[in-house]
XYZ file of C-alpha atoms in Angstrom:
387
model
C 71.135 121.713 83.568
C 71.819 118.490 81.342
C 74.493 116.729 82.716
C 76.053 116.790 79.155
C 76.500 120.407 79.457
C 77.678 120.318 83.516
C 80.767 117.807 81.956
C 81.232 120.373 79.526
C 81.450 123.178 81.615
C 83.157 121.135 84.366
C 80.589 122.451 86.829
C 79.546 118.621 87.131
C 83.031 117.861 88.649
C 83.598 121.138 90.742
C 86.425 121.714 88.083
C 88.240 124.601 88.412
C 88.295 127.427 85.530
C 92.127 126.609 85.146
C 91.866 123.901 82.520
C 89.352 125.327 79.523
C 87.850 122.517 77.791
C 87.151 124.399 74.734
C 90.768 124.613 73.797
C 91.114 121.491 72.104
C 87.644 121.034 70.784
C 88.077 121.262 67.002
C 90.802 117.995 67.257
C 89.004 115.771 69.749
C 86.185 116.049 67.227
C 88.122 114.569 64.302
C 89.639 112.242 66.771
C 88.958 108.417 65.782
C 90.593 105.145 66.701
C 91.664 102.566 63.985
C 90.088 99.309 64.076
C 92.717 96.788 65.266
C 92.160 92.724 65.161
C 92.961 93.175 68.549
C 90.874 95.578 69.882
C 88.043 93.028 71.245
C 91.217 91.493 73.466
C 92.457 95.364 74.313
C 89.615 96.198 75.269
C 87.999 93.116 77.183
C 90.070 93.346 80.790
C 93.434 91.261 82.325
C 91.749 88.165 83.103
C 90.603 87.004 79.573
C 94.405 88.545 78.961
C 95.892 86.151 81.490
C 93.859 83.489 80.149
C 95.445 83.644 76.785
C 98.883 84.124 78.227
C 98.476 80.852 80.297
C 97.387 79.073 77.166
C 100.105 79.870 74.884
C 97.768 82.618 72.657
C 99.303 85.650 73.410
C 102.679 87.326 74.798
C 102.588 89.790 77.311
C 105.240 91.683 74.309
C 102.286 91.285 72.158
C 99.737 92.742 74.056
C 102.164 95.803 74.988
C 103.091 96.360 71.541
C 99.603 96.242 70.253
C 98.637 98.775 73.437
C 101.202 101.145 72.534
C 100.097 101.155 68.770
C 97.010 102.023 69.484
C 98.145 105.416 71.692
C 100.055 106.080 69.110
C 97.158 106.001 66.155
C 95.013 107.936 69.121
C 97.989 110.602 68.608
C 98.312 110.752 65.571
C 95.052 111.513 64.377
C 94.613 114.688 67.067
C 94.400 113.258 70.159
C 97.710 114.484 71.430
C 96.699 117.129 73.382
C 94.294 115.248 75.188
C 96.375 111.593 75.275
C 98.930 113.382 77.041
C 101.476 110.231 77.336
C 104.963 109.695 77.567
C 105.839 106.113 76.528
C 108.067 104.296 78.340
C 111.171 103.510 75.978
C 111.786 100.027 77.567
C 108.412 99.112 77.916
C 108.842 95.809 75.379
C 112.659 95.195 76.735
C 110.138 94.314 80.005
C 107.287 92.993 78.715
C 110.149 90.340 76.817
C 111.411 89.749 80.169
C 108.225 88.967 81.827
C 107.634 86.937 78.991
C 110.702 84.710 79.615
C 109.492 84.445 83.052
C 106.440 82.651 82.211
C 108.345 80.619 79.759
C 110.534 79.316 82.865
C 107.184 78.894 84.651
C 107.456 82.199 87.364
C 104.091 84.131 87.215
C 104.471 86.895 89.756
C 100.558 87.159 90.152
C 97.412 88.165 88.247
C 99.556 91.610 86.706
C 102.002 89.676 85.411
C 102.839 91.003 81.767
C 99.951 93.026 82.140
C 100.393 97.051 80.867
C 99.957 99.542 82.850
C 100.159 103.282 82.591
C 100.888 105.879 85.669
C 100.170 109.572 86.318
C 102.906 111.285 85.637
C 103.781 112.752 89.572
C 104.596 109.137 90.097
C 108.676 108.396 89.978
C 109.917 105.631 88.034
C 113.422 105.017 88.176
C 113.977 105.105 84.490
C 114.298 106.973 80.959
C 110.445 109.132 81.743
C 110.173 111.849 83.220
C 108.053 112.608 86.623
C 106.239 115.624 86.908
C 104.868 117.984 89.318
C 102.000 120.061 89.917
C 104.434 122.973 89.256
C 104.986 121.277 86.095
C 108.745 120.590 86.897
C 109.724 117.492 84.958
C 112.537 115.560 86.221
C 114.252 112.188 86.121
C 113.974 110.196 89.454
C 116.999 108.543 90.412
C 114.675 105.812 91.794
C 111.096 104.074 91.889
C 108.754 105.705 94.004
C 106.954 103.051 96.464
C 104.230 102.855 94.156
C 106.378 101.593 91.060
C 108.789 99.625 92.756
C 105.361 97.540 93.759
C 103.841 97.537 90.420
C 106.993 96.181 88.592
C 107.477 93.532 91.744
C 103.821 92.134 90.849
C 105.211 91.805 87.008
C 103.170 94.996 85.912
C 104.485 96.373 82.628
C 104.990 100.298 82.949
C 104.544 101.632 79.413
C 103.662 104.848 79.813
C 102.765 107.914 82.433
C 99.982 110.206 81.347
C 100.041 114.198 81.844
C 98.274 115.379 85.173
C 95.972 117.242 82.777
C 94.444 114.381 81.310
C 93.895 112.945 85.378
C 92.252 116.291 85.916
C 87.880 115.629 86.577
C 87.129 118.244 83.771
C 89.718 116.581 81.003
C 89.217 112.937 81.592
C 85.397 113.109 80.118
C 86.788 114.375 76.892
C 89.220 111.607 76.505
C 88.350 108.696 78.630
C 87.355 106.509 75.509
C 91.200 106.833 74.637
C 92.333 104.096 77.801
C 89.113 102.018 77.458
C 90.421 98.692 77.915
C 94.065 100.065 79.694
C 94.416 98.590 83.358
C 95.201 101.969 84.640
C 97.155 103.211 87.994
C 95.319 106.491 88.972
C 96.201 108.908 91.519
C 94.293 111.202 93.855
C 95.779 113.998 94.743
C 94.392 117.031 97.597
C 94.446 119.355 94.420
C 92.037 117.619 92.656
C 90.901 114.005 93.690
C 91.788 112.104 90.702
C 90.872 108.667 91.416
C 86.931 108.047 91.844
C 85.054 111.039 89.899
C 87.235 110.992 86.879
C 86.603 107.149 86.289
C 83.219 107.531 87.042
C 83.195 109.370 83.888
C 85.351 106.767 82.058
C 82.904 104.061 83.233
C 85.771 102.239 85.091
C 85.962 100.872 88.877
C 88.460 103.035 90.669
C 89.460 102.339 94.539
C 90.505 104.933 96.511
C 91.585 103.226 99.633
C 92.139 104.203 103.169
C 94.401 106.845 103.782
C 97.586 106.531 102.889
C 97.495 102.792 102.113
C 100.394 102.936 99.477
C 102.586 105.303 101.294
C 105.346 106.583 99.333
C 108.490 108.440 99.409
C 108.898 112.404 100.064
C 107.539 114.063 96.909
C 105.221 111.111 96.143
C 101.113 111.739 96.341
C 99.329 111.343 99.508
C 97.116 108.219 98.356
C 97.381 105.693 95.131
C 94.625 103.407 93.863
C 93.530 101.737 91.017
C 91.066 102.277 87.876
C 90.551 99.431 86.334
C 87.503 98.132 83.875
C 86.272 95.807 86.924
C 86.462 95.489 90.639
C 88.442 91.963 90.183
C 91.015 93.835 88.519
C 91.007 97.132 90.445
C 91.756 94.553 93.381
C 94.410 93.085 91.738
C 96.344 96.784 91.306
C 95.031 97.635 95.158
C 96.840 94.155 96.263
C 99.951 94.939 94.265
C 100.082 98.583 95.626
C 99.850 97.509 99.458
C 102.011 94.335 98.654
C 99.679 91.578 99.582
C 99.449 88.080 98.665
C 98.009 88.473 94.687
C 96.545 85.048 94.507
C 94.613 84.969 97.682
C 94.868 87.883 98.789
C 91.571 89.593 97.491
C 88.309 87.601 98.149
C 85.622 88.329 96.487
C 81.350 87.359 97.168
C 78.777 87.661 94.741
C 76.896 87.815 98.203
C 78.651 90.530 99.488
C 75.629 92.907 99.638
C 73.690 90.248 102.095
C 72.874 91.440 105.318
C 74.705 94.768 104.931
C 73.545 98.081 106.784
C 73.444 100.752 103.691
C 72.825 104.184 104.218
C 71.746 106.664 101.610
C 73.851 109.571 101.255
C 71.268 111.777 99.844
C 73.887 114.985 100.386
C 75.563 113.528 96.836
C 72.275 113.594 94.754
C 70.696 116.610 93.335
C 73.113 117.928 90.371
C 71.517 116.001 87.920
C 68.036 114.610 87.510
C 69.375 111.962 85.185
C 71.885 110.577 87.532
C 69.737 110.359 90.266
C 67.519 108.186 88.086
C 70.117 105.821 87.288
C 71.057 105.474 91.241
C 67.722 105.077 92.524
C 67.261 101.986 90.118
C 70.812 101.005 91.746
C 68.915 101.541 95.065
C 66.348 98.972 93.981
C 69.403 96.534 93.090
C 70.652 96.839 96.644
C 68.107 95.720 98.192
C 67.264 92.557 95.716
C 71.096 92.027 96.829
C 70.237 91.651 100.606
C 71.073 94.533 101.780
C 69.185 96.916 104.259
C 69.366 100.931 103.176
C 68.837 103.400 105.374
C 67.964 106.915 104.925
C 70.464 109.424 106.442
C 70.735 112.961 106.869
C 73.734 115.542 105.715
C 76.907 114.557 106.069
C 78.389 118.011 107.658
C 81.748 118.718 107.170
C 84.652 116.198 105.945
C 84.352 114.303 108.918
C 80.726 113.917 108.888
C 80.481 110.570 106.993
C 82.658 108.695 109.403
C 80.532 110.185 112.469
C 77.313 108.791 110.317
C 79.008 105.425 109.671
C 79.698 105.114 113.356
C 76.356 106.722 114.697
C 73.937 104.517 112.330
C 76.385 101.528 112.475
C 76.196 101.374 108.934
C 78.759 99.318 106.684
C 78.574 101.830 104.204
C 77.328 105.037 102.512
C 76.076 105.165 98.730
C 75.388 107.698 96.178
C 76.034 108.983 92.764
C 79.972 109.730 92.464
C 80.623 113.227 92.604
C 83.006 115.544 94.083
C 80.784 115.838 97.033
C 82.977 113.846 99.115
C 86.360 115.772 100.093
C 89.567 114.691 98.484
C 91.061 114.864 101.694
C 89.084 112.255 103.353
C 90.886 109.452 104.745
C 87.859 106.985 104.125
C 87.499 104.022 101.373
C 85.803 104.899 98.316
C 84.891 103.281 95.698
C 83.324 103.573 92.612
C 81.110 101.055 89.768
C 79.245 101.468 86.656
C 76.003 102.002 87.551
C 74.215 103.160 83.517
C 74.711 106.088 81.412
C 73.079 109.196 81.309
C 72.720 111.209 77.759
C 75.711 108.830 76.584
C 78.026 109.427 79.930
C 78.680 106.801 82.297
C 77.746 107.273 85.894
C 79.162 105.962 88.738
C 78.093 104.360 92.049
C 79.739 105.501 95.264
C 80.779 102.844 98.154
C 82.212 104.792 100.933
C 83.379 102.827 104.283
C 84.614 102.572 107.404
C 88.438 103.860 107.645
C 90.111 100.326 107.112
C 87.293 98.749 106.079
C 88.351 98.587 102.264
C 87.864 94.675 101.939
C 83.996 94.622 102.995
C 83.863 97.436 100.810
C 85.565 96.066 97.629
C 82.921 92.418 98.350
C 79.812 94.897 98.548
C 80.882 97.079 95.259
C 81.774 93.620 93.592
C 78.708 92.453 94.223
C 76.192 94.938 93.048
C 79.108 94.707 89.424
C 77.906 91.373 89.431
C 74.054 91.816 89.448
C 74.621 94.618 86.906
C 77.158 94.513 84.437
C 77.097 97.851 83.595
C 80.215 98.360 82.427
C 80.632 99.292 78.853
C 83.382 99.871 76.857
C 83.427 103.587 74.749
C 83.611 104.235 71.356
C 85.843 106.587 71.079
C 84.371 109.488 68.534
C 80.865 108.847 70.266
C 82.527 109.557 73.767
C 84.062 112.675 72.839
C 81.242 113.598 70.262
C 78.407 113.447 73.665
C 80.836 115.471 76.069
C 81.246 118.422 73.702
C 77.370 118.852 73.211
């Protein structure tokens, strides 16, 4: 089966029959995104962002404002169903106060004026509403844990996106629409919306250990970060478990050297395409310094720690997929390893529980000898997925 058709059909993803992907067919086709002067700054990542903002280029009320006109040209067009946002009415109010900040010279961190948008089953104390997977929208009376530590690294909240659009057999039909958003994912038990679904956006996403953001009643078990690079995606992870944002993430283009790599050949096999692209990612590995090793089956959802421990490996690799359980308290994480019939695919890192710092220095290493990533056109995104 082409993997075109497997996204289509969601049987790529393990998607359930719940969410038909033909509905909105007709208007994703049409769908198209105004050029904006901006778009090469939207669409290039927080640091060169920062980078302006510390030399007196660009406002972080700038950059929001030019963010939230381009969701609204995405919905305007036909993209609603699929965009599936609710922007946050005082998202400029805050990006104008983070702004004054930096005028008085306090920079909260690296996510400081930078937008951000939220699944919608996280509570912000404010004007949106938070959702939840009965589809009971309600105003919190407070930040969850996970938004009180966004908006304490500076973060901008200007929007929360529909759980539909999180969900692995919705995202590859409108991905192209955050290319370039720093974005705060969620995974959820119900349908592990943090690593597969940005594999097909061709984004990093960290899913760390356990419950490493741990939030309040109603909040999701486990919160990590997409993001269009590893850098960044540590940024969000440091901001979510509140640790130092300036030195608090170190990062080694010689992470990979030396490393004990196993093979988790239990992920390959659903497409012939992908598991071209990750054997050439394979052959990167091992240019990196690193030592693979060929392991056998994974059984059950404990099975990859018991092989981590038993071939005292630093990590297991393979093509991101829904083959590893939701429910797994492990690190994951996933990188832009090439495109297959005009989809991205993604490279797995799975760890050690706790071991989410080796693991973010080996996946930013193998970014580094790659440079996969690619930002999507938005009518050629949509226009492969519904082949």
């Amino acid at each position: 089966m082409q993997r075109s058709h497997m996204v289509r059909d969601g049987a790529y993803r393990g998607a359930t029959p719940a969410v038909p992907a033909r509905v909105s067919r007709p208007v994703l086709a049409r769908a198209t995104a105004p050029a904006s002067p901006m778009a090469h700054l939207l669409d290039a990542g927080v640091l060169p962002q920062q980078q302006m903002m510390r030399a007196g280029k660009l406002s972080s009320h700038a950059l929001t404002s030019q963010y939230l006109a381009r969701i609204r040209s995405l919905c305007s067009i036909g993209a609603r169903a699929y965009a599936g946002i609710e922007i946050n009415p005082d998202a400029l109010k805050i990006a104008l106060e983070m702004d004054r900040e930096r005028q008085g010279h306090k920079v909260r961190g690296p996510l400081h004026g930078i937008p951000v948008v939220l699944r919608d089953n996280i509570a912000t104390g404010d004007r949106m509403k938070t959702r939840t997977q009965a589809q009971l929208a309600t105003q919190a009376s407070c930040d969850s844990f996970v938004a009180a530590r966004l908006r304490a690294a500076g973060a901008v909240i200007i929007g929360k996106s529909n759980l539909r659009q999180w969900a692995a057999v919705s995202v590859p039909h409108a991905s192209a629409s955050w290319a370039g958003l720093t974005i705060l994912a969620v995974d959820s038990a119900a349908d592990g919306a943090i690593v597969a679904p940005a594999s097909n956006c061709g984004l990093v996403a960290i899913k760390p250990t356990g419950r490493a953001a741990a939030g309040q009643g109603g909040e999701p078990a486990t919160a990590g970060p997409m993001a269009p690079s590893v850098r960044e995606a540590a940024w969000l992870l440091a901001a979510l478990t509140g640790e130092r944002l300036a030195d608090g993430m170190v990062l080694d283009a010689a992470g990979l050297h030396g490393r004990r790599i196993g093979v988790a050949r239990h992920l390959f096999g659903q497409c012939a395409g992908t598991d071209a692209v990750i054997e050439q990612a394979l052959l990167v590995l091992r240019e990196q310094g690193a030592e693979l090793i060929e392991t056998p089956p994974a059984p059950g959802p404990d099975g990859i720690a018991a092989l981590l421990c038993s071939h005292e490996l630093d990590a297991l690799v393979g093509p991101t997929c829904h083959g590893v359980s939701p429910q797994s308290d492990l690190p994951h994480i996933t990188v832009p390893a090439g495109v297959v019939a005009g989809l991205p695919v993604g490279l797995s890192f799975i760890g050690p529980a706790h071991g989410d710092m080796p693991l973010i220095a080996m996946a930013y290493a193998y970014e580094q000898a790659t440079l996969h990533r690619r930002t999507p056109a938005l009518p050629s995104s949509i226009t492969q997925a519904l082949r």
